[in-house]
Short mmCIF file of C-alpha atoms in Angstrom, two decimals:
data_model
loop_
_atom_site.label_atom_id
_atom_site.label_comp_id
_atom_site.label_asym_id
_atom_site.label_seq_id
_atom_site.Cartn_x
_atom_site.Cartn_y
_atom_site.Cartn_z
CA UNK A 21 11.81 153.97 56.18
CA UNK A 22 9.66 151.35 54.50
CA UNK A 23 6.56 150.01 56.16
CA UNK A 24 6.99 146.74 57.98
CA UNK A 25 5.73 143.61 56.26
CA UNK A 26 4.80 142.20 59.65
CA UNK A 27 4.48 144.07 62.89
CA UNK A 28 5.63 141.06 64.91
CA UNK A 29 8.23 138.36 64.42
CA UNK A 30 6.88 135.17 62.89
CA UNK A 31 6.44 132.27 65.26
CA UNK A 32 9.55 130.09 65.56
CA UNK A 33 9.26 127.12 63.24
CA UNK A 34 7.14 128.93 60.66
CA UNK A 35 8.53 128.35 57.18
CA UNK A 36 9.60 131.56 55.43
CA UNK A 37 8.54 132.21 51.87
CA UNK A 38 11.00 132.02 48.99
CA UNK A 39 11.58 135.80 48.83
CA UNK A 40 12.52 135.86 52.52
CA UNK A 41 14.85 132.88 52.12
CA UNK A 42 16.59 134.51 49.17
CA UNK A 43 16.96 137.82 51.01
CA UNK A 44 18.30 136.08 54.10
CA UNK A 45 20.88 134.11 52.09
CA UNK A 46 22.06 137.28 50.33
CA UNK A 47 22.36 139.25 53.59
CA UNK A 48 24.20 136.41 55.34
CA UNK A 49 26.62 136.32 52.39
CA UNK A 50 27.33 140.02 52.96
CA UNK A 51 27.98 139.45 56.66
CA UNK A 52 30.29 136.53 55.87
CA UNK A 53 32.19 138.46 53.18
CA UNK A 54 32.69 141.45 55.48
CA UNK A 55 34.45 139.47 58.21
CA UNK A 56 36.31 137.19 55.79
CA UNK A 57 37.77 140.20 53.98
CA UNK A 58 38.77 141.89 57.26
CA UNK A 59 40.46 138.68 58.44
CA UNK A 60 42.19 138.25 55.08
CA UNK A 61 43.71 141.75 55.27
CA UNK A 62 41.29 143.31 52.78
CA UNK A 63 39.26 145.51 55.13
CA UNK A 64 39.14 148.43 52.69
CA UNK A 65 37.32 146.18 50.24
CA UNK A 66 34.38 145.91 52.70
CA UNK A 67 33.25 149.40 51.72
CA UNK A 68 31.68 147.89 48.59
CA UNK A 69 29.31 145.97 50.89
CA UNK A 70 27.73 149.26 52.03
CA UNK A 71 25.25 151.42 50.16
CA UNK A 72 26.76 154.67 48.78
CA UNK A 73 25.49 156.51 51.87
CA UNK A 74 25.99 153.53 54.21
CA UNK A 75 26.84 154.16 57.86
CA UNK A 76 29.06 152.38 60.37
CA UNK A 77 28.46 153.31 64.01
CA UNK A 78 30.89 152.12 66.69
CA UNK A 79 30.53 153.63 70.16
CA UNK A 80 30.72 157.39 69.62
CA UNK A 81 32.37 157.03 66.18
CA UNK A 82 30.23 157.41 63.08
CA UNK A 83 31.61 156.71 59.60
CA UNK A 84 30.07 157.26 56.18
CA UNK A 85 31.40 158.06 52.70
CA UNK A 86 35.11 158.90 52.56
CA UNK A 87 35.39 158.59 56.36
CA UNK A 88 34.17 154.98 56.10
CA UNK A 89 36.74 154.26 53.39
CA UNK A 90 39.51 155.84 55.48
CA UNK A 91 38.46 153.89 58.59
CA UNK A 92 38.48 150.58 56.74
CA UNK A 93 41.84 151.40 55.12
CA UNK A 94 43.25 152.16 58.58
CA UNK A 95 41.85 148.85 59.85
CA UNK A 96 43.51 147.08 56.91
CA UNK A 97 46.84 148.71 57.74
CA UNK A 98 46.61 147.76 61.44
CA UNK A 99 48.55 144.50 61.14
CA UNK A 100 48.68 144.17 64.93
CA UNK A 101 44.96 143.37 64.77
CA UNK A 102 45.36 140.09 62.92
CA UNK A 103 42.97 137.41 64.04
CA UNK A 104 39.57 136.02 63.26
CA UNK A 105 36.00 137.23 63.58
CA UNK A 106 33.47 134.45 64.23
CA UNK A 107 29.89 135.55 63.56
CA UNK A 108 27.32 133.45 65.38
CA UNK A 109 23.82 132.69 64.16
CA UNK A 110 22.07 135.88 63.17
CA UNK A 111 18.45 136.77 63.49
CA UNK A 112 16.90 137.97 60.27
CA UNK A 113 13.76 139.91 59.57
CA UNK A 114 12.48 141.03 56.20
CA UNK A 115 10.99 144.47 56.81
CA UNK A 116 9.84 145.18 53.25
CA UNK A 117 10.52 143.65 49.83
CA UNK A 118 13.84 145.54 49.61
CA UNK A 119 14.71 146.08 53.27
CA UNK A 120 15.84 143.75 56.05
CA UNK A 121 17.58 143.74 59.39
CA UNK A 122 19.86 141.28 61.13
CA UNK A 123 21.31 140.92 64.59
CA UNK A 124 24.64 139.09 64.77
CA UNK A 125 26.63 137.99 67.78
CA UNK A 126 30.33 138.16 67.02
CA UNK A 127 33.31 136.62 68.81
CA UNK A 128 36.66 138.27 68.09
CA UNK A 129 39.94 136.39 68.53
CA UNK A 130 43.31 138.12 68.14
CA UNK A 131 46.47 136.17 67.29
CA UNK A 132 48.37 138.10 69.97
CA UNK A 133 46.02 136.80 72.71
CA UNK A 134 46.47 133.11 71.94
CA UNK A 135 48.88 130.79 73.74
CA UNK A 136 50.06 127.44 72.40
CA UNK A 137 48.48 124.50 74.17
CA UNK A 138 45.59 126.55 75.57
CA UNK A 139 42.02 126.95 74.32
CA UNK A 140 41.39 130.07 72.24
CA UNK A 141 40.65 133.25 74.18
CA UNK A 142 38.07 135.68 72.85
CA UNK A 143 39.12 139.34 72.84
CA UNK A 144 35.53 140.59 72.63
CA UNK A 145 31.91 139.61 72.24
CA UNK A 146 30.02 142.07 70.11
CA UNK A 147 26.41 142.60 69.05
CA UNK A 148 25.95 143.91 65.51
CA UNK A 149 22.71 145.29 64.14
CA UNK A 150 22.61 145.66 60.37
CA UNK A 151 19.96 147.25 58.21
CA UNK A 152 20.16 146.05 54.61
CA UNK A 153 18.61 147.42 51.45
CA UNK A 154 18.44 145.84 48.02
CA UNK A 155 19.77 148.09 45.29
CA UNK A 156 18.48 148.53 41.78
CA UNK A 157 21.17 146.04 40.70
CA UNK A 158 19.51 143.39 42.91
CA UNK A 159 22.38 143.25 45.42
CA UNK A 160 21.75 143.56 49.13
CA UNK A 161 24.06 146.01 50.91
CA UNK A 162 24.48 147.38 54.41
CA UNK A 163 22.72 150.72 54.82
CA UNK A 164 23.55 151.01 58.53
CA UNK A 165 25.71 148.89 60.85
CA UNK A 166 25.71 149.51 64.59
CA UNK A 167 28.48 147.77 66.55
CA UNK A 168 28.12 147.34 70.30
CA UNK A 169 30.91 145.62 72.27
CA UNK A 170 29.21 143.85 75.18
CA UNK A 171 32.21 142.05 76.70
CA UNK A 172 35.94 142.51 76.39
CA UNK A 173 36.99 145.17 73.98
CA UNK A 174 39.41 146.47 71.47
#
């Protein structure tokens, strides 16, 4: 793992430099694309957002390589899971020039849980920790995603 650029988080309100802003925007775009594609029925496509040896860890399940592709294809085929993922503001930290991490709070809403005339009901609240790396092509991708359901569940 690369050495940390800073050993502590910057003080809130401190302006990031241009490289950090660019990295943050790119990583947030990856997070957004991941959940948009899942919600649009294209979950298998999300595999391209991971590095070639990228990992997805959910509870005791661990997916990488062809197992990750199979898991995302199965998610895509699970039409009973239609709904929307709403990522909340993420924390971002640039660890090195080509490495970053984010923490995202995620609210999950399933179509099957909603009732007309009532406010939306969240199925789950999840904490997601992503480690990103920038590839030789300049694109930021997920090297490791750890998913922890903290309320509700799937």
